[in-house]
Amino acid sequence: MEQPMKSVVDGKRIQQWLEAQGYRVEHHEQSWVGLWGNIMLDFSVRGEHDEYLVVRGAEQGSHPNGHRELLEDVCNAWNRDYEGPAAYLQSSEEGLVFRTVFVVNCQGGMDDDQFDRLMKYAMAGSDGFLGFAQGQLSKLRMS
């Protein structure tokens, strides 16, 4: 049985995949950035040899700085119970922002099906975390 052809994962391949999906993205500092619902996603290839596909997510909006411990608990619960992406908090002038990061070593290349599934998984993971976080926060507010 013939193996599918593996291709390098690079910025051009990321851009082509995003455009083929019909997503509108902008190129900014070696990344392709777009807004999906309430999530800003950033796709890039990083590492000394450009071996890592990195997908970062950030929610739009922020939470009060006084809620840091509660928000960290939400991130810790996600990171403990789910495979990815990793969740963390980032401080901004407006307050605390939920962020996600998904990193995969793609040095050996990937076939098109693998790459498609990986990109969709990374996007769905960020969305999944924000849904999880909203659910956790609404439970806590109701108690």
CSV table of N, CA and C in Angstrom, one decimal:
chain,number,residue,atom,x,y,z
A,1,MET,N,0.8,-1.2,0.0
A,1,MET,CA,0.0,0.0,0.0
A,1,MET,C,0.9,1.2,0.0
A,2,GLU,N,0.6,2.2,-0.9
A,2,GLU,CA,1.4,3.4,-1.0
A,2,GLU,C,1.1,4.3,0.1
A,3,GLN,N,2.1,4.9,0.7
A,3,GLN,CA,2.0,5.8,1.8
A,3,GLN,C,1.7,7.2,1.2
A,4,PRO,N,0.8,8.0,1.9
A,4,PRO,CA,0.6,9.4,1.4
A,4,PRO,C,1.9,10.2,1.5
A,5,MET,N,2.0,11.1,0.6
A,5,MET,CA,3.2,12.0,0.5
A,5,MET,C,3.2,13.0,1.7
A,6,LYS,N,4.3,13.0,2.4
A,6,LYS,CA,4.4,14.0,3.5
A,6,LYS,C,5.1,15.2,3.0
A,7,SER,N,4.5,16.4,3.4
A,7,SER,CA,5.0,17.7,3.0
A,7,SER,C,5.4,18.5,4.2
A,8,VAL,N,6.4,19.3,4.0
A,8,VAL,CA,6.8,20.2,5.1
A,8,VAL,C,5.7,21.1,5.6
A,9,VAL,N,5.7,21.4,6.9
A,9,VAL,CA,4.7,22.3,7.4
A,9,VAL,C,5.4,23.6,7.5
A,10,ASP,N,4.9,24.6,6.8
A,10,ASP,CA,5.5,25.9,6.8
A,10,ASP,C,4.4,27.0,6.7
A,11,GLY,N,4.8,28.2,6.7
A,11,GLY,CA,3.9,29.3,6.7
A,11,GLY,C,3.0,29.3,5.4
A,12,LYS,N,3.6,29.0,4.3
A,12,LYS,CA,2.8,28.9,3.0
A,12,LYS,C,1.7,27.9,3.1
A,13,ARG,N,2.1,26.7,3.7
A,13,ARG,CA,1.1,25.6,3.8
A,13,ARG,C,-0.1,26.0,4.8
A,14,ILE,N,0.3,26.7,5.8
A,14,ILE,CA,-0.7,27.2,6.8
A,14,ILE,C,-1.6,28.2,6.1
A,15,GLN,N,-1.1,29.1,5.4
A,15,GLN,CA,-1.9,30.1,4.6
A,15,GLN,C,-2.8,29.4,3.6
A,16,GLN,N,-2.3,28.5,2.8
A,16,GLN,CA,-3.1,27.8,1.8
A,16,GLN,C,-4.2,27.1,2.5
A,17,TRP,N,-4.0,26.4,3.6
A,17,TRP,CA,-5.0,25.6,4.3
A,17,TRP,C,-6.1,26.6,4.8
A,18,LEU,N,-5.7,27.7,5.4
A,18,LEU,CA,-6.7,28.6,5.9
A,18,LEU,C,-7.5,29.2,4.8
A,19,GLU,N,-6.9,29.6,3.7
A,19,GLU,CA,-7.6,30.1,2.6
A,19,GLU,C,-8.6,29.1,1.9
A,20,ALA,N,-8.1,27.8,1.9
A,20,ALA,CA,-9.0,26.8,1.3
A,20,ALA,C,-10.2,26.5,2.2
A,21,GLN,N,-10.1,26.8,3.5
A,21,GLN,CA,-11.3,26.7,4.4
A,21,GLN,C,-12.2,27.9,4.3
A,22,GLY,N,-11.8,29.0,3.6
A,22,GLY,CA,-12.6,30.2,3.5
A,22,GLY,C,-12.4,31.1,4.6
A,23,TYR,N,-11.3,31.0,5.4
A,23,TYR,CA,-11.1,31.8,6.5
A,23,TYR,C,-10.3,33.1,6.1
A,24,ARG,N,-10.7,34.2,6.7
A,24,ARG,CA,-10.0,35.4,6.4
A,24,ARG,C,-9.0,35.7,7.4
A,25,VAL,N,-7.8,35.8,7.0
A,25,VAL,CA,-6.6,36.0,8.0
A,25,VAL,C,-5.7,37.1,7.5
A,26,GLU,N,-5.0,37.6,8.4
A,26,GLU,CA,-4.0,38.6,8.1
A,26,GLU,C,-2.6,38.1,8.5
A,27,HIS,N,-1.6,38.5,7.7
A,27,HIS,CA,-0.3,38.1,8.0
A,27,HIS,C,0.3,39.2,8.9
A,28,HIS,N,0.8,38.8,10.1
A,28,HIS,CA,1.4,39.8,11.0
A,28,HIS,C,2.5,39.1,11.8
A,29,GLU,N,3.7,39.7,11.6
A,29,GLU,CA,4.9,39.2,12.3
A,29,GLU,C,5.1,37.7,12.3
A,30,GLN,N,5.2,37.1,11.1
A,30,GLN,CA,5.4,35.7,10.8
A,30,GLN,C,4.2,34.8,11.2
A,31,SER,N,3.1,35.3,11.4
A,31,SER,CA,1.9,34.6,11.8
A,31,SER,C,0.7,34.9,10.9
A,32,TRP,N,-0.2,34.0,10.9
A,32,TRP,CA,-1.5,34.3,10.2
A,32,TRP,C,-2.5,34.4,11.4
A,33,VAL,N,-3.2,35.5,11.4
A,33,VAL,CA,-4.1,35.8,12.5
A,33,VAL,C,-5.5,36.0,12.0
A,34,GLY,N,-6.5,35.4,12.7
A,34,GLY,CA,-7.9,35.6,12.4
A,34,GLY,C,-8.8,35.5,13.6
A,35,LEU,N,-10.0,36.0,13.4
A,35,LEU,CA,-11.0,36.0,14.5
A,35,LEU,C,-12.1,35.0,14.2
A,36,TRP,N,-12.3,34.0,15.1
A,36,TRP,CA,-13.3,33.0,15.0
A,36,TRP,C,-14.2,33.1,16.2
A,37,GLY,N,-15.4,33.7,16.0
A,37,GLY,CA,-16.3,33.9,17.1
A,37,GLY,C,-15.7,34.8,18.1
A,38,ASN,N,-15.5,34.4,19.3
A,38,ASN,CA,-14.9,35.2,20.4
A,38,ASN,C,-13.4,34.8,20.6
A,39,ILE,N,-12.8,34.2,19.6
A,39,ILE,CA,-11.4,33.8,19.8
A,39,ILE,C,-10.5,34.3,18.6
A,40,MET,N,-9.4,35.0,19.0
A,40,MET,CA,-8.4,35.4,18.1
A,40,MET,C,-7.4,34.2,18.0
A,41,LEU,N,-7.2,33.7,16.8
A,41,LEU,CA,-6.2,32.6,16.7
A,41,LEU,C,-5.0,33.1,15.8
A,42,ASP,N,-3.9,32.6,16.2
A,42,ASP,CA,-2.6,32.9,15.6
A,42,ASP,C,-1.9,31.6,15.2
A,43,PHE,N,-1.6,31.5,13.9
A,43,PHE,CA,-1.0,30.2,13.4
A,43,PHE,C,0.4,30.6,12.9
A,44,SER,N,1.4,29.8,13.4
A,44,SER,CA,2.8,30.1,12.9
A,44,SER,C,3.7,28.9,13.0
A,45,VAL,N,4.8,28.9,12.4
A,45,VAL,CA,5.9,27.9,12.5
A,45,VAL,C,7.0,28.5,13.2
A,46,ARG,N,7.5,27.9,14.3
A,46,ARG,CA,8.5,28.4,15.2
A,46,ARG,C,9.6,27.3,15.4
A,47,GLY,N,10.6,27.8,16.1
A,47,GLY,CA,11.7,26.9,16.5
A,47,GLY,C,13.0,27.2,15.7
A,48,GLU,N,14.1,26.7,16.2
A,48,GLU,CA,15.4,26.9,15.6
A,48,GLU,C,15.4,26.5,14.1
A,49,HIS,N,14.7,25.4,13.8
A,49,HIS,CA,14.6,24.9,12.5
A,49,HIS,C,13.2,24.9,11.9
A,50,ASP,N,12.4,25.8,12.4
A,50,ASP,CA,11.0,25.9,12.0
A,50,ASP,C,10.3,24.6,12.1
A,51,GLU,N,10.5,23.8,13.2
A,51,GLU,CA,10.0,22.5,13.3
A,51,GLU,C,8.6,22.4,14.1
A,52,TYR,N,8.2,23.6,14.7
A,52,TYR,CA,7.0,23.5,15.5
A,52,TYR,C,5.9,24.3,14.9
A,53,LEU,N,4.7,23.7,14.7
A,53,LEU,CA,3.5,24.3,14.4
A,53,LEU,C,2.9,24.8,15.7
A,54,VAL,N,2.7,26.1,15.8
A,54,VAL,CA,2.2,26.8,17.0
A,54,VAL,C,0.9,27.5,16.7
A,55,VAL,N,-0.2,27.1,17.5
A,55,VAL,CA,-1.5,27.7,17.3
A,55,VAL,C,-1.8,28.3,18.7
A,56,ARG,N,-1.9,29.7,18.7
A,56,ARG,CA,-2.3,30.4,20.0
A,56,ARG,C,-3.7,30.9,19.8
A,57,GLY,N,-4.4,30.9,20.9
A,57,GLY,CA,-5.7,31.4,21.0
A,57,GLY,C,-5.8,32.4,22.1
A,58,ALA,N,-6.7,33.5,21.9
A,58,ALA,CA,-6.9,34.5,23.0
A,58,ALA,C,-8.4,34.9,22.9
A,59,GLU,N,-9.0,34.9,24.0
A,59,GLU,CA,-10.4,35.3,24.0
A,59,GLU,C,-10.4,36.8,23.8
A,60,GLN,N,-11.5,37.3,23.3
A,60,GLN,CA,-11.7,38.7,23.1
A,60,GLN,C,-12.4,39.2,24.4
A,61,GLY,N,-11.9,40.2,25.0
A,61,GLY,CA,-12.5,40.6,26.3
A,61,GLY,C,-11.6,40.2,27.4
A,62,SER,N,-11.9,40.7,28.6
A,62,SER,CA,-11.0,40.3,29.7
A,62,SER,C,-11.8,40.2,31.0
A,63,HIS,N,-11.1,39.8,32.1
A,63,HIS,CA,-11.7,39.6,33.4
A,63,HIS,C,-11.0,40.5,34.4
A,64,PRO,N,-11.7,40.9,35.4
A,64,PRO,CA,-11.1,41.7,36.4
A,64,PRO,C,-9.8,41.1,37.1
A,65,ASN,N,-8.8,41.9,37.3
A,65,ASN,CA,-7.6,41.4,37.9
A,65,ASN,C,-7.8,40.7,39.3
A,66,GLY,N,-8.8,41.1,40.0
A,66,GLY,CA,-9.1,40.6,41.3
A,66,GLY,C,-9.6,39.1,41.3
A,67,HIS,N,-9.9,38.6,40.1
A,67,HIS,CA,-10.4,37.2,39.9
A,67,HIS,C,-9.3,36.3,39.5
A,68,ARG,N,-8.0,36.7,39.6
A,68,ARG,CA,-6.9,35.9,39.2
A,68,ARG,C,-7.0,34.4,39.7
A,69,GLU,N,-7.1,34.2,41.0
A,69,GLU,CA,-7.1,32.9,41.6
A,69,GLU,C,-8.2,32.0,41.0
A,70,LEU,N,-9.4,32.5,40.9
A,70,LEU,CA,-10.5,31.8,40.3
A,70,LEU,C,-10.2,31.4,38.8
A,71,LEU,N,-9.7,32.4,38.1
A,71,LEU,CA,-9.4,32.1,36.6
A,71,LEU,C,-8.3,31.1,36.5
A,72,GLU,N,-7.3,31.2,37.4
A,72,GLU,CA,-6.2,30.2,37.4
A,72,GLU,C,-6.7,28.8,37.7
A,73,ASP,N,-7.7,28.7,38.6
A,73,ASP,CA,-8.3,27.4,38.9
A,73,ASP,C,-9.0,26.8,37.7
A,74,VAL,N,-9.6,27.7,36.9
A,74,VAL,CA,-10.3,27.2,35.6
A,74,VAL,C,-9.2,26.6,34.7
A,75,CYS,N,-8.1,27.4,34.5
A,75,CYS,CA,-7.0,26.9,33.6
A,75,CYS,C,-6.5,25.6,34.1
A,76,ASN,N,-6.2,25.5,35.4
A,76,ASN,CA,-5.6,24.3,36.0
A,76,ASN,C,-6.6,23.1,35.8
A,77,ALA,N,-7.9,23.3,36.0
A,77,ALA,CA,-8.8,22.2,35.8
A,77,ALA,C,-8.8,21.7,34.3
A,78,TRP,N,-8.7,22.6,33.4
A,78,TRP,CA,-8.7,22.3,32.0
A,78,TRP,C,-7.4,21.5,31.7
A,79,ASN,N,-6.2,22.0,32.1
A,79,ASN,CA,-4.9,21.4,31.8
A,79,ASN,C,-4.8,20.0,32.5
A,80,ARG,N,-5.5,19.8,33.6
A,80,ARG,CA,-5.4,18.6,34.3
A,80,ARG,C,-6.3,17.5,33.6
A,81,ASP,N,-7.5,17.9,33.1
A,81,ASP,CA,-8.5,17.0,32.6
A,81,ASP,C,-8.5,16.8,31.1
A,82,TYR,N,-7.9,17.7,30.3
A,82,TYR,CA,-8.0,17.7,28.9
A,82,TYR,C,-6.6,17.6,28.2
A,83,GLU,N,-6.6,17.0,27.0
A,83,GLU,CA,-5.3,16.8,26.3
A,83,GLU,C,-4.7,18.1,25.7
A,84,GLY,N,-5.5,19.0,25.4
A,84,GLY,CA,-4.9,20.2,24.8
A,84,GLY,C,-6.0,21.1,24.2
A,85,PRO,N,-5.6,22.2,23.8
A,85,PRO,CA,-4.4,22.9,24.0
A,85,PRO,C,-4.2,23.3,25.5
A,86,ALA,N,-3.0,23.8,25.9
A,86,ALA,CA,-2.7,24.2,27.2
A,86,ALA,C,-3.4,25.6,27.4
A,87,ALA,N,-3.9,25.8,28.6
A,87,ALA,CA,-4.6,27.1,28.9
A,87,ALA,C,-3.8,27.9,29.9
A,88,TYR,N,-3.8,29.2,29.8
A,88,TYR,CA,-3.1,30.0,30.8
A,88,TYR,C,-3.8,31.4,30.8
A,89,LEU,N,-3.4,32.2,31.8
A,89,LEU,CA,-3.9,33.6,31.9
A,89,LEU,C,-2.8,34.6,31.4
A,90,GLN,N,-3.2,35.6,30.8
A,90,GLN,CA,-2.2,36.7,30.5
A,90,GLN,C,-2.8,38.0,31.0
A,91,SER,N,-1.9,38.8,31.6
A,91,SER,CA,-2.3,40.1,32.1
A,91,SER,C,-2.3,41.1,31.0
A,92,SER,N,-3.3,42.0,31.0
A,92,SER,CA,-3.3,43.0,30.0
A,92,SER,C,-3.7,44.3,30.7
A,93,GLU,N,-3.7,45.4,30.0
A,93,GLU,CA,-4.1,46.7,30.7
A,93,GLU,C,-5.5,46.6,31.1
A,94,GLU,N,-6.3,45.9,30.3
A,94,GLU,CA,-7.8,45.8,30.6
A,94,GLU,C,-8.1,44.8,31.7
A,95,GLY,N,-7.2,43.9,32.0
A,95,GLY,CA,-7.5,42.8,33.0
A,95,GLY,C,-6.8,41.5,32.6
A,96,LEU,N,-7.4,40.4,32.9
A,96,LEU,CA,-6.9,39.1,32.7
A,96,LEU,C,-7.6,38.5,31.5
A,97,VAL,N,-6.8,37.8,30.6
A,97,VAL,CA,-7.3,37.2,29.4
A,97,VAL,C,-6.9,35.8,29.4
A,98,PHE,N,-7.9,34.9,29.0
A,98,PHE,CA,-7.7,33.5,28.8
A,98,PHE,C,-6.9,33.3,27.5
A,99,ARG,N,-5.9,32.5,27.5
A,99,ARG,CA,-5.1,32.2,26.4
A,99,ARG,C,-4.9,30.7,26.2
A,100,THR,N,-4.7,30.2,25.0
A,100,THR,CA,-4.4,28.8,24.8
A,100,THR,C,-3.1,28.7,23.9
A,101,VAL,N,-2.4,27.6,24.0
A,101,VAL,CA,-1.3,27.4,23.1
A,101,VAL,C,-1.3,25.9,22.8
A,102,PHE,N,-1.1,25.6,21.5
A,102,PHE,CA,-1.0,24.2,21.0
A,102,PHE,C,0.2,24.1,20.2
A,103,VAL,N,1.2,23.2,20.5
A,103,VAL,CA,2.4,23.1,19.9
A,103,VAL,C,2.7,21.7,19.4
A,104,VAL,N,3.0,21.5,18.2
A,104,VAL,CA,3.3,20.1,17.7
A,104,VAL,C,4.6,20.2,16.8
A,105,ASN,N,5.5,19.2,17.1
A,105,ASN,CA,6.7,19.1,16.3
A,105,ASN,C,6.3,18.4,15.0
A,106,CYS,N,6.5,19.2,13.9
A,106,CYS,CA,6.2,18.7,12.5
A,106,CYS,C,7.4,18.5,11.7
A,107,GLN,N,8.5,18.4,12.3
A,107,GLN,CA,9.8,18.3,11.5
A,107,GLN,C,9.8,17.2,10.4
A,108,GLY,N,9.1,16.1,10.7
A,108,GLY,CA,9.1,15.0,9.7
A,108,GLY,C,8.1,15.2,8.6
A,109,GLY,N,7.4,16.3,8.6
A,109,GLY,CA,6.4,16.6,7.6
A,109,GLY,C,5.1,15.9,7.9
A,110,MET,N,4.0,16.2,7.2
A,110,MET,CA,2.7,15.6,7.3
A,110,MET,C,2.0,15.4,6.0
A,111,ASP,N,1.2,14.4,5.9
A,111,ASP,CA,0.4,14.3,4.7
A,111,ASP,C,-0.8,15.3,4.9
A,112,ASP,N,-1.5,15.5,3.8
A,112,ASP,CA,-2.6,16.5,3.8
A,112,ASP,C,-3.7,16.2,4.8
A,113,ASP,N,-4.0,14.9,4.9
A,113,ASP,CA,-5.1,14.5,5.9
A,113,ASP,C,-4.6,14.8,7.3
A,114,GLN,N,-3.4,14.4,7.6
A,114,GLN,CA,-2.9,14.7,9.0
A,114,GLN,C,-2.9,16.2,9.3
A,115,PHE,N,-2.4,17.0,8.4
A,115,PHE,CA,-2.4,18.4,8.6
A,115,PHE,C,-3.8,19.0,8.7
A,116,ASP,N,-4.7,18.5,7.9
A,116,ASP,CA,-6.1,19.0,8.1
A,116,ASP,C,-6.7,18.7,9.4
A,117,ARG,N,-6.5,17.5,9.9
A,117,ARG,CA,-7.0,17.1,11.2
A,117,ARG,C,-6.3,17.8,12.3
A,118,LEU,N,-5.0,18.1,12.2
A,118,LEU,CA,-4.3,18.8,13.2
A,118,LEU,C,-4.7,20.2,13.3
A,119,MET,N,-4.9,20.9,12.2
A,119,MET,CA,-5.4,22.3,12.2
A,119,MET,C,-6.8,22.4,12.8
A,120,LYS,N,-7.6,21.5,12.4
A,120,LYS,CA,-9.0,21.5,13.0
A,120,LYS,C,-9.0,21.2,14.5
A,121,TYR,N,-8.2,20.3,14.9
A,121,TYR,CA,-8.1,20.0,16.3
A,121,TYR,C,-7.6,21.2,17.1
A,122,ALA,N,-6.6,21.9,16.6
A,122,ALA,CA,-6.0,23.0,17.3
A,122,ALA,C,-7.1,24.1,17.4
A,123,MET,N,-7.8,24.4,16.4
A,123,MET,CA,-8.9,25.4,16.4
A,123,MET,C,-10.0,25.0,17.4
A,124,ALA,N,-10.4,23.7,17.3
A,124,ALA,CA,-11.5,23.3,18.1
A,124,ALA,C,-11.1,23.3,19.6
A,125,GLY,N,-9.8,23.0,19.9
A,125,GLY,CA,-9.4,23.0,21.2
A,125,GLY,C,-9.5,24.3,21.9
A,126,SER,N,-9.1,25.4,21.2
A,126,SER,CA,-9.2,26.7,21.8
A,126,SER,C,-10.7,27.1,22.1
A,127,ASP,N,-11.5,26.7,21.1
A,127,ASP,CA,-12.9,27.0,21.3
A,127,ASP,C,-13.5,26.1,22.4
A,128,GLY,N,-13.0,24.9,22.5
A,128,GLY,CA,-13.5,24.0,23.6
A,128,GLY,C,-13.1,24.5,25.0
A,129,PHE,N,-11.8,25.1,25.1
A,129,PHE,CA,-11.4,25.6,26.4
A,129,PHE,C,-12.3,26.8,26.7
A,130,LEU,N,-12.5,27.7,25.8
A,130,LEU,CA,-13.3,28.9,26.2
A,130,LEU,C,-14.7,28.5,26.6
A,131,GLY,N,-15.3,27.5,25.9
A,131,GLY,CA,-16.6,27.0,26.3
A,131,GLY,C,-16.6,26.4,27.7
A,132,PHE,N,-15.5,25.6,28.0
A,132,PHE,CA,-15.3,25.0,29.3
A,132,PHE,C,-15.2,26.1,30.4
A,133,ALA,N,-14.4,27.2,30.1
A,133,ALA,CA,-14.2,28.3,31.0
A,133,ALA,C,-15.5,29.0,31.3
A,134,GLN,N,-16.2,29.3,30.3
A,134,GLN,CA,-17.5,30.0,30.5
A,134,GLN,C,-18.4,29.2,31.3
A,135,GLY,N,-18.5,27.8,31.1
A,135,GLY,CA,-19.3,27.0,31.9
A,135,GLY,C,-18.9,26.9,33.4
A,136,GLN,N,-17.5,26.8,33.6
A,136,GLN,CA,-17.0,26.8,35.0
A,136,GLN,C,-17.4,28.1,35.7
A,137,LEU,N,-17.2,29.3,35.0
A,137,LEU,CA,-17.4,30.6,35.6
A,137,LEU,C,-18.9,30.8,35.9
A,138,SER,N,-19.8,30.3,35.0
A,138,SER,CA,-21.2,30.5,35.3
A,138,SER,C,-21.6,29.6,36.4
A,139,LYS,N,-21.1,28.4,36.6
A,139,LYS,CA,-21.4,27.5,37.8
A,139,LYS,C,-21.0,28.2,39.0
A,140,LEU,N,-19.8,28.8,39.0
A,140,LEU,CA,-19.3,29.5,40.2
A,140,LEU,C,-20.1,30.7,40.6
A,141,ARG,N,-20.5,31.4,39.6
A,141,ARG,CA,-21.3,32.6,39.8
A,141,ARG,C,-22.7,32.3,40.4
A,142,MET,N,-23.2,31.1,40.0
A,142,MET,CA,-24.5,30.7,40.5
A,142,MET,C,-24.5,30.2,41.9
A,143,SER,N,-23.3,29.7,42.4
A,143,SER,CA,-23.3,29.2,43.8
A,143,SER,C,-23.1,30.2,44.8
